[in-house]
Amino acid sequence: MSTRKLVSASFANLLIPISGLLVSPFLSRELGPEGRGVYAALTLPIVVWGWIGTFGLQDALSYHVRQRQLSSRAAAKVSLVAMAPLSVLAVGLLAVLGFVLFSDADQYREFLVLALLAPLHVVANLFIGALTGNSDISGLNLVKVVPAMVRTGLVIFVCLAFDVNAYQAGLIFAGSVLTGVVLGLVRLWAAPDTGPVEAAPRVPTGSLIRYALLCLPGVLAAVSSARLGQIIGLPLIGARELGYYAVAVSVAEIPMVMATAARSMLMGRQASGDVRAATQVARLAVLASGVACSVLALIAGFAVPLVFGTAFTPAVAPTIILCAATVLYACMTIYSAALLAHNRPAWSSTALVTGSLAGVVALLVLARFGAVGAAVASFIGYAVTMIITALGVGRVPELRSLRMLTVPYDDDLRLIRNRVATITARLRRADVTGSGPGTGTPAEPPSTSLVGRAVAAGHRLGPGTVGAAALIVVAWLRIVSAQTMQLLTAGRPTFNSREVGGSPVADLIGDGLTLLYLLLAAGLAAHGLWRHRPTGYRWLAVALAALLAIECAALLHGQTPGAVAAAFPLTAIAIWAQRPRTAVLGVIGALAGLTALGSMIFAVVRPDLALLTGAAAGDKTVLLGGLLTGPYLHSNVLGLALALGVAFVFYLRHPALRWTCLALILVALYWTGSRTSQLAAAAVVGSYLAIRLLRGQSWPASVLFAAGALLVGVVPLVTSDPASFSERGQIWGGLLERWSESPLVGWGPEVFQDPAVTALIGGQFNHGHNVMVQLLVVGGLVALVPFVLLCALAWKRAAALTAGGQPAPLLFLVALAQVSWLEASHVSTTLTGYVTWLPILAIALATRPTAPLPPDASVPTAPRSPEQPTVVRGRLSVPMPTTAEQ
């Protein structure tokens, strides 16, 4: 197996605990410690039986496919045929186990329903065994990762949208594996055979059964890796302590991924006969596991309460103990794989069975210590297994010593140093520009003065890009500076009220910056129309229609738009005429990082102004004294500004600035408690990782964008309970009823000031908490349809940019779709909506799509069009414009 396959397998294994970490905070806050414990008791037996219930057939399929005694299609048929008897055993034995675990009749009935889904987990693991034998790492990753992604998305959605109990969450968990079963079957059925299959009149049933029975004791390793304490812990330590233990497990299991990937490497066919080279992956896996466990143990004291809530502070001690146990688990997994690879299954099975029994006995003895006792019991079980497998490894002549599997050699350390040096060199590599040696254009000598450098940068970027950056900065200053001055002079207004105290200084600052923005946008539009002959009038008309429809609706209903209503239409004309580089949107990413940092500093200096506390915080857990609002009036508004800006940090040139801004934004987002924005940021980061993993393919981000857009259109229409989605059901129902009275043009932006509407939606709200509802009620279908067309154009061109090495625009659309089904303040046509309208207009009107890269091509080092920059390994490379562009 190549290094790339090892990295791919490790990353896929890592996504499983990451999925658990993403889901755990939502489940923990939704279910509480006791409900979290019940959820673990309901689901863990199903998962563990998915491993045990194969009765060794998973390893048997791997062996026979690897030895070419079975084809991939024959292995799929064997798995499906074996599913019938294995299903009967699974449901029957789990039903008996339920009598021991659940004394409550209702919980027992719920467990029986979940037990009916256990056969899906069994057949999924059988498919994994066949794919492993066929060395189909891509298929193996799909069967593991896709169910985890589906489960994560569904659980987070239902936790945000509905009141969920442990049984309902368990149904989602147990049923999500169906996607992996389907993918595994398709992959095996369509897989070409890598070599000639030995002629055989029938499936080697006898050989499969014998091999499976020999492997059956070793299957108990699955019980050990899942920590038996979670399965039998409910009657021994109680639901609350089991909840603490489950949280500790979700953290401490993260470093297991390297050992699991190394096990697959050791069990497979080796490329060379050099035993020391073949076992290098084992030594590196043990080293990586030790380092990761040490880091997790050091930060557990503050990370666990921060992530899972202060109610889970007692989970810190079990987490630290389990981190130490995970190092033993890594060694035990490596040793067991080496024994199986060198025909020592008896030693491996004996060690695993003995370790599991030792863990059970230790749990019975230490049950009175609760979660801590369960963690110590797991440590003891791992230690016993490791000692016995180590003794077995010592009897294998080919391995010579335990060091070959655990302690790095000098060449291993040299390999690590070389890899680190290579990565560091890539991060520090100078950006490729459009001038200088090899380009035919002499490089300009660098200016020594700050003014000179600024002028040179302006000439290099062009007036369109510089002007767009200035628009972004002025709009940001208009919002942040005016609202900060408002808070400092008039104090924080009453929550959920439109009454804001007057502040002449804040009004003066705001009006001055608004005027500056209008003048700058008008100047850019006039300059662009005078100097250029832009094309694509129909898309400019679509953008203007989406913006002007709302103002026309206001005029029709007797509302007088202010001068600021011209800001975004002028911006649309300016961007269309100037065609700035889309990389200018990196300014939004930098400002988002600055907003996050400034908000946290503001909270430290003036917590009375920058934090939301008491009734205003609602039912959200208050962190560090309150929910972070910064200069904004509510934590959700700050969350939206950060979530919509996080995608553009990937346009920043310097790695230190890029990752610092990302870290600041994520920390501030967590402090806001804005769950919708947190979900959007998680979708952005996940999409970025998927695009990098899939080498520039845009479909994962496009799928998330489409899913978010579907939620925007469907959720308000199917929601009938007024209390759903934190009372948003009443807001949507009332506003849609109001819209039905004027469906074509809506009611204008001031509709929320109508007392009848206030009574209809149950409060003094300023927006519709859903973009579709917002656009319909303020501008009608005349506003909604062109907005949808504009977003579709932006998506099409963002996908082309992603194929050309610039994923940030598509990541922004992912964030926009994810926040728009529960929020709508970000689509305001005043300057408060700059973080939405400026990126959409820039992506849709300034971008010329580039041709996708061929599969074997690297990311381009030169731009494909004069207007567009190139991103090389995450860094922005800006070309020198030609004279015509100046």
GROMACS .gro file of C-alpha atoms in nm, residues 186-538:
model
  353
  186VAL     CA    1  -2.199  -0.123  -0.559
  187ARG     CA    2  -1.823  -0.101  -0.515
  188LEU     CA    3  -1.777  -0.479  -0.482
  189TRP     CA    4  -2.014  -0.560  -0.764
  190ALA     CA    5  -1.840  -0.328  -1.008
  191ALA     CA    6  -1.481  -0.389  -0.893
  192PRO     CA    7  -1.248  -0.545  -1.150
  193ASP     CA    8  -1.043  -0.839  -1.024
  194THR     CA    9  -0.678  -0.748  -0.971
  195GLY     CA   10  -0.556  -1.093  -1.070
  196PRO     CA   11  -0.673  -1.435  -1.181
  197VAL     CA   12  -0.913  -1.601  -0.940
  198GLU     CA   13  -0.824  -1.963  -0.877
  199ALA     CA   14  -1.061  -2.195  -1.055
  200ALA     CA   15  -1.309  -2.347  -0.813
  201PRO     CA   16  -1.638  -2.526  -0.878
  202ARG     CA   17  -1.806  -2.342  -0.593
  203VAL     CA   18  -1.750  -2.092  -0.314
  204PRO     CA   19  -1.496  -2.235  -0.064
  205THR     CA   20  -1.756  -2.248   0.212
  206GLY     CA   21  -1.563  -2.490   0.432
  207SER     CA   22  -1.245  -2.288   0.414
  208LEU     CA   23  -1.436  -1.968   0.494
  209ILE     CA   24  -1.600  -2.124   0.800
  210ARG     CA   25  -1.277  -2.272   0.933
  211TYR     CA   26  -1.088  -1.947   0.892
  212ALA     CA   27  -1.372  -1.751   1.052
  213LEU     CA   28  -1.379  -1.980   1.356
  214LEU     CA   29  -1.004  -1.941   1.399
  215CYS     CA   30  -1.045  -1.562   1.390
  216LEU     CA   31  -1.351  -1.553   1.614
  217PRO     CA   32  -1.161  -1.501   1.943
  218GLY     CA   33  -0.978  -1.210   1.789
  219VAL     CA   34  -1.306  -1.038   1.708
  220LEU     CA   35  -1.324  -0.951   2.077
  221ALA     CA   36  -1.071  -0.681   1.994
  222ALA     CA   37  -1.369  -0.484   1.869
  223VAL     CA   38  -1.522  -0.503   2.216
  224SER     CA   39  -1.198  -0.385   2.368
  225SER     CA   40  -1.156  -0.096   2.126
  226ALA     CA   41  -1.515   0.015   2.187
  227ARG     CA   42  -1.453   0.005   2.563
  228LEU     CA   43  -1.680  -0.250   2.717
  229GLY     CA   44  -1.767  -0.005   2.993
  230GLN     CA   45  -2.006   0.178   2.759
  231ILE     CA   46  -2.203  -0.138   2.692
  232ILE     CA   47  -2.250  -0.275   3.043
  233GLY     CA   48  -2.191   0.054   3.221
  234LEU     CA   49  -2.554   0.167   3.256
  235PRO     CA   50  -2.652  -0.082   3.531
  236LEU     CA   51  -2.308  -0.061   3.696
  237ILE     CA   52  -2.223   0.311   3.708
  238GLY     CA   53  -2.555   0.479   3.622
  239ALA     CA   54  -2.665   0.696   3.331
  240ARG     CA   55  -2.497   1.017   3.451
  241GLU     CA   56  -2.153   0.861   3.505
  242LEU     CA   57  -2.190   0.672   3.178
  243GLY     CA   58  -2.254   1.006   3.006
  244TYR     CA   59  -1.927   1.143   3.146
  245TYR     CA   60  -1.747   0.829   3.033
  246ALA     CA   61  -1.897   0.847   2.682
  247VAL     CA   62  -1.773   1.206   2.644
  248ALA     CA   63  -1.424   1.101   2.759
  249VAL     CA   64  -1.423   0.819   2.504
  250SER     CA   65  -1.520   1.052   2.217
  251VAL     CA   66  -1.213   1.264   2.294
  252ALA     CA   67  -0.955   0.998   2.376
  253GLU     CA   68  -1.033   0.776   2.077
  254ILE     CA   69  -0.906   1.034   1.826
  255PRO     CA   70  -0.541   0.915   1.823
  256MET     CA   71  -0.653   0.557   1.753
  257VAL     CA   72  -0.684   0.632   1.383
  258MET     CA   73  -0.312   0.596   1.310
  259ALA     CA   74  -0.289   0.258   1.482
  260THR     CA   75  -0.594   0.134   1.291
  261ALA     CA   76  -0.447   0.249   0.960
  262ALA     CA   77  -0.111   0.089   1.047
  263ARG     CA   78  -0.290  -0.238   1.126
  264SER     CA   79  -0.432  -0.244   0.772
  265MET     CA   80  -0.083  -0.183   0.635
  266LEU     CA   81   0.072  -0.463   0.838
  267MET     CA   82  -0.205  -0.709   0.750
  268GLY     CA   83  -0.167  -0.645   0.378
  269ARG     CA   84   0.084  -0.775   0.132
  270GLN     CA   85   0.423  -0.606   0.168
  271ALA     CA   86   0.594  -0.443  -0.128
  272SER     CA   87   0.939  -0.561  -0.022
  273GLY     CA   88   1.099  -0.828   0.189
  274ASP     CA   89   1.271  -0.579   0.419
  275VAL     CA   90   1.099  -0.635   0.755
  276ARG     CA   91   1.242  -0.319   0.908
  277ALA     CA   92   1.111  -0.105   0.623
  278ALA     CA   93   0.776  -0.284   0.628
  279THR     CA   94   0.728  -0.213   1.001
  280GLN     CA   95   0.824   0.154   0.978
  281VAL     CA   96   0.455   0.248   0.963
  282ALA     CA   97   0.402   0.075   1.299
  283ARG     CA   98   0.678   0.273   1.468
  284LEU     CA   99   0.551   0.602   1.330
  285ALA     CA  100   0.195   0.516   1.432
  286VAL     CA  101   0.296   0.450   1.792
  287LEU     CA  102   0.498   0.774   1.802
  288ALA     CA  103   0.211   0.978   1.658
  289SER     CA  104  -0.037   0.821   1.900
  290GLY     CA  105   0.184   0.904   2.198
  291VAL     CA  106   0.228   1.267   2.096
  292ALA     CA  107  -0.143   1.315   2.024
  293CYS     CA  108  -0.249   1.154   2.353
  294SER     CA  109  -0.007   1.374   2.547
  295VAL     CA  110  -0.150   1.689   2.388
  296LEU     CA  111  -0.508   1.582   2.453
  297ALA     CA  112  -0.431   1.501   2.815
  298LEU     CA  113  -0.269   1.841   2.868
  299ILE     CA  114  -0.560   2.042   2.727
  300ALA     CA  115  -0.843   1.824   2.863
  301GLY     CA  116  -0.878   2.034   3.179
  302PHE     CA  117  -1.018   2.335   2.993
  303ALA     CA  118  -1.112   2.187   2.653
  304VAL     CA  119  -1.371   1.935   2.775
  305PRO     CA  120  -1.584   2.188   2.971
  306LEU     CA  121  -1.544   2.441   2.692
  307VAL     CA  122  -1.659   2.207   2.416
  308PHE     CA  123  -1.918   1.995   2.595
  309GLY     CA  124  -2.037   2.242   2.858
  310THR     CA  125  -1.957   2.294   3.224
  311ALA     CA  126  -2.199   2.014   3.317
  312PHE     CA  127  -1.937   1.769   3.182
  313THR     CA  128  -1.646   1.892   3.395
  314PRO     CA  129  -1.636   1.553   3.580
  315ALA     CA  130  -1.540   1.396   3.244
  316VAL     CA  131  -1.193   1.554   3.257
  317ALA     CA  132  -1.031   1.289   3.479
  318PRO     CA  133  -1.164   0.994   3.274
  319THR     CA  134  -1.041   1.167   2.959
  320ILE     CA  135  -0.686   1.193   3.091
  321ILE     CA  136  -0.686   0.827   3.200
  322LEU     CA  137  -0.821   0.712   2.865
  323CYS     CA  138  -0.556   0.914   2.680
  324ALA     CA  139  -0.292   0.705   2.858
  325ALA     CA  140  -0.491   0.391   2.780
  326THR     CA  141  -0.500   0.482   2.411
  327VAL     CA  142  -0.119   0.463   2.393
  328LEU     CA  143  -0.146   0.105   2.521
  329TYR     CA  144  -0.422   0.041   2.268
  330ALA     CA  145  -0.194   0.155   1.983
  331CYS     CA  146   0.080  -0.085   2.095
  332MET     CA  147  -0.166  -0.370   2.142
  333THR     CA  148  -0.316  -0.315   1.795
  334ILE     CA  149   0.027  -0.313   1.631
  335TYR     CA  150   0.138  -0.624   1.816
  336SER     CA  151  -0.184  -0.810   1.733
  337ALA     CA  152  -0.156  -0.724   1.363
  338ALA     CA  153   0.206  -0.844   1.358
  339LEU     CA  154   0.104  -1.175   1.516
  340LEU     CA  155  -0.173  -1.232   1.264
  341ALA     CA  156   0.054  -1.136   0.975
  342HIS     CA  157   0.315  -1.390   1.091
  343ASN     CA  158   0.071  -1.678   1.143
  344ARG     CA  159   0.035  -1.647   1.522
  345PRO     CA  160  -0.347  -1.617   1.557
  346ALA     CA  161  -0.352  -1.816   1.882
  347TRP     CA  162  -0.138  -1.560   2.063
  348SER     CA  163  -0.349  -1.275   1.931
  349SER     CA  164  -0.679  -1.436   2.025
  350THR     CA  165  -0.558  -1.532   2.370
  351ALA     CA  166  -0.437  -1.182   2.439
  352LEU     CA  167  -0.758  -1.018   2.322
  353VAL     CA  168  -0.987  -1.251   2.513
  354THR     CA  169  -0.781  -1.223   2.831
  355GLY     CA  170  -0.765  -0.844   2.807
  356SER     CA  171  -1.141  -0.815   2.757
  357LEU     CA  172  -1.212  -1.039   3.058
  358ALA     CA  173  -0.966  -0.841   3.268
  359GLY     CA  174  -1.146  -0.519   3.169
  360VAL     CA  175  -1.485  -0.662   3.270
  361VAL     CA  176  -1.357  -0.783   3.605
  362ALA     CA  177  -1.189  -0.450   3.670
  363LEU     CA  178  -1.511  -0.265   3.588
  364LEU     CA  179  -1.708  -0.480   3.832
  365VAL     CA  180  -1.455  -0.402   4.104
  366LEU     CA  181  -1.420  -0.032   4.026
  367ALA     CA  182  -1.784   0.045   3.941
  368ARG     CA  183  -1.830   0.246   4.262
  369PHE     CA  184  -1.584   0.505   4.125
  370GLY     CA  185  -1.815   0.583   3.832
  371ALA     CA  186  -1.664   0.715   3.509
  372VAL     CA  187  -1.314   0.719   3.658
  373GLY     CA  188  -1.346   0.354   3.749
  374ALA     CA  189  -1.463   0.266   3.398
  375ALA     CA  190  -1.163   0.449   3.250
  376VAL     CA  191  -0.920   0.266   3.480
  377ALA     CA  192  -1.086  -0.064   3.386
  378SER     CA  193  -1.024   0.010   3.017
  379PHE     CA  194  -0.661   0.094   3.098
  380ILE     CA  195  -0.618  -0.241   3.274
  381GLY     CA  196  -0.778  -0.433   2.987
  382TYR     CA  197  -0.550  -0.268   2.733
  383ALA     CA  198  -0.243  -0.329   2.950
  384VAL     CA  199  -0.314  -0.700   2.985
  385THR     CA  200  -0.369  -0.738   2.611
  386MET     CA  201  -0.052  -0.545   2.530
  387ILE     CA  202   0.163  -0.754   2.764
  388ILE     CA  203   0.042  -1.085   2.622
  389THR     CA  204   0.075  -0.974   2.259
  390ALA     CA  205   0.424  -0.841   2.337
  391LEU     CA  206   0.523  -1.182   2.468
  392GLY     CA  207   0.390  -1.335   2.147
  393VAL     CA  208   0.582  -1.090   1.929
  394GLY     CA  209   0.901  -1.180   2.114
  395ARG     CA  210   0.860  -1.537   1.986
  396VAL     CA  211   0.847  -1.431   1.618
  397PRO     CA  212   1.200  -1.468   1.474
  398GLU     CA  213   1.133  -1.239   1.177
  399LEU     CA  214   1.057  -0.941   1.402
  400ARG     CA  215   1.363  -0.985   1.622
  401SER     CA  216   1.254  -0.733   1.887
  402LEU     CA  217   0.966  -0.521   2.014
  403ARG     CA  218   1.156  -0.208   1.920
  404MET     CA  219   1.098  -0.283   1.554
  405LEU     CA  220   0.728  -0.221   1.613
  406THR     CA  221   0.733   0.062   1.866
  407VAL     CA  222   1.053   0.272   1.895
  408PRO     CA  223   1.158   0.486   1.596
  409TYR     CA  224   1.502   0.433   1.441
  410ASP     CA  225   1.730   0.714   1.323
  411ASP     CA  226   1.604   0.681   0.966
  412ASP     CA  227   1.245   0.717   1.094
  413LEU     CA  228   1.332   1.042   1.269
  414ARG     CA  229   1.522   1.156   0.961
  415LEU     CA  230   1.211   1.088   0.752
  416ILE     CA  231   1.000   1.300   0.990
  417ARG     CA  232   1.250   1.585   0.979
  418ASN     CA  233   1.260   1.577   0.600
  419ARG     CA  234   0.880   1.580   0.574
  420VAL     CA  235   0.853   1.870   0.818
  421ALA     CA  236   1.122   2.059   0.630
  422THR     CA  237   0.941   1.999   0.300
  423ILE     CA  238   0.610   2.125   0.438
  424THR     CA  239   0.777   2.429   0.593
  425ALA     CA  240   0.952   2.509   0.266
  426ARG     CA  241   0.622   2.490   0.080
  427LEU     CA  242   0.457   2.724   0.327
  428ARG     CA  243   0.741   2.974   0.298
  429ARG     CA  244   0.781   2.950  -0.077
  430ALA     CA  245   0.757   3.289  -0.244
  431ASP     CA  246   0.442   3.350  -0.448
  432VAL     CA  247   0.470   3.317  -0.824
  433THR     CA  248   0.399   3.656  -0.980
  434GLY     CA  249   0.333   3.773  -1.330
  435SER     CA  250   0.667   3.953  -1.360
  436GLY     CA  251   1.028   3.885  -1.299
  437PRO     CA  252   1.268   3.621  -1.432
  438GLY     CA  253   1.130   3.387  -1.689
  439THR     CA  254   0.819   3.593  -1.768
  440GLY     CA  255   0.958   3.828  -2.023
  441THR     CA  256   0.868   4.127  -1.810
  442PRO     CA  257   1.136   4.285  -1.595
  443ALA     CA  258   1.053   4.299  -1.227
  444GLU     CA  259   1.015   4.644  -1.081
  445PRO     CA  260   1.268   4.734  -0.815
  446PRO     CA  261   1.105   4.728  -0.472
  447SER     CA  262   1.023   5.063  -0.321
  448THR     CA  263   1.167   5.140   0.018
  449SER     CA  264   0.891   5.378   0.135
  450LEU     CA  265   0.550   5.274   0.257
  451VAL     CA  266   0.380   5.520   0.021
  452GLY     CA  267   0.587   5.392  -0.270
  453ARG     CA  268   0.495   5.032  -0.196
  454ALA     CA  269   0.128   5.127  -0.170
  455VAL     CA  270   0.136   5.307  -0.504
  456ALA     CA  271   0.315   5.013  -0.667
  457ALA     CA  272   0.057   4.772  -0.529
  458GLY     CA  273  -0.224   4.994  -0.659
  459HIS     CA  274  -0.074   4.994  -1.009
  460ARG     CA  275  -0.021   4.622  -0.998
  461LEU     CA  276  -0.374   4.539  -0.886
  462GLY     CA  277  -0.559   4.795  -1.093
  463PRO     CA  278  -0.823   5.050  -0.994
  464GLY     CA  279  -1.106   4.801  -1.000
  465THR     CA  280  -0.954   4.567  -0.741
  466VAL     CA  281  -0.827   4.851  -0.522
  467GLY     CA  282  -1.164   5.023  -0.540
  468ALA     CA  283  -1.351   4.702  -0.448
  469ALA     CA  284  -1.122   4.656  -0.149
  470ALA     CA  285  -1.193   5.015  -0.044
  471LEU     CA  286  -1.569   4.952  -0.067
  472ILE     CA  287  -1.536   4.650   0.160
  473VAL     CA  288  -1.332   4.839   0.417
  474VAL     CA  289  -1.563   5.143   0.418
  475ALA     CA  290  -1.873   4.923   0.457
  476TRP     CA  291  -1.707   4.737   0.746
  477LEU     CA  292  -1.607   5.063   0.913
  478ARG     CA  293  -1.961   5.196   0.869
  479ILE     CA  294  -2.105   4.903   1.064
  480VAL     CA  295  -1.838   4.843   1.328
  481SER     CA  296  -1.736   5.198   1.415
  482ALA     CA  297  -2.088   5.342   1.426
  483GLN     CA  298  -2.228   5.057   1.635
  484THR     CA  299  -1.931   5.064   1.873
  485MET     CA  300  -1.981   5.436   1.929
  486GLN     CA  301  -2.354   5.371   1.975
  487LEU     CA  302  -2.282   5.119   2.252
  488LEU     CA  303  -2.026   5.340   2.423
  489THR     CA  304  -2.244   5.652   2.427
  490ALA     CA  305  -2.598   5.514   2.462
  491GLY     CA  306  -2.541   5.168   2.612
  492ARG     CA  307  -2.682   4.834   2.497
  493PRO     CA  308  -3.051   4.858   2.398
  494THR     CA  309  -3.322   4.633   2.537
  495PHE     CA  310  -3.321   4.286   2.385
  496ASN     CA  311  -3.573   4.221   2.104
  497SER     CA  312  -3.661   4.588   2.077
  498ARG     CA  313  -3.632   4.836   1.790
  499GLU     CA  314  -3.587   5.123   2.030
  500VAL     CA  315  -3.224   5.233   2.012
  501GLY     CA  316  -3.099   5.530   2.211
  502GLY     CA  317  -2.983   5.827   2.009
  503SER     CA  318  -2.613   5.905   1.968
  504PRO     CA  319  -2.525   6.214   1.761
  505VAL     CA  320  -2.162   6.105   1.734
  506ALA     CA  321  -2.255   5.758   1.607
  507ASP     CA  322  -2.504   5.908   1.360
  508LEU     CA  323  -2.241   6.152   1.231
  509ILE     CA  324  -1.986   5.873   1.182
  510GLY     CA  325  -2.241   5.650   1.013
  511ASP     CA  326  -2.373   5.916   0.779
  512GLY     CA  327  -2.022   6.028   0.683
  513LEU     CA  328  -1.909   5.674   0.599
  514THR     CA  329  -2.230   5.604   0.409
  515LEU     CA  330  -2.173   5.913   0.197
  516LEU     CA  331  -1.811   5.810   0.137
  517TYR     CA  332  -1.928   5.466   0.024
  518LEU     CA  333  -2.183   5.614  -0.218
  519LEU     CA  334  -1.929   5.851  -0.370
  520LEU     CA  335  -1.670   5.577  -0.405
  521ALA     CA  336  -1.917   5.334  -0.567
  522ALA     CA  337  -2.044   5.602  -0.806
  523GLY     CA  338  -1.688   5.700  -0.899
  524LEU     CA  339  -1.588   5.340  -0.967
  525ALA     CA  340  -1.899   5.283  -1.176
  526ALA     CA  341  -1.837   5.596  -1.385
  527HIS     CA  342  -1.467   5.517  -1.430
  528GLY     CA  343  -1.539   5.161  -1.534
  529LEU     CA  344  -1.806   5.258  -1.784
  530TRP     CA  345  -1.579   5.529  -1.928
  531ARG     CA  346  -1.262   5.316  -1.958
  532HIS     CA  347  -1.409   4.975  -2.044
  533ARG     CA  348  -1.679   4.822  -2.255
  534PRO     CA  349  -1.812   4.547  -2.027
  535THR     CA  350  -2.031   4.266  -2.154
  536GLY     CA  351  -2.301   4.058  -1.989
  537TYR     CA  352  -2.578   4.314  -1.952
  538ARG     CA  353  -2.841   4.050  -1.877
   0.00000   0.00000   0.00000
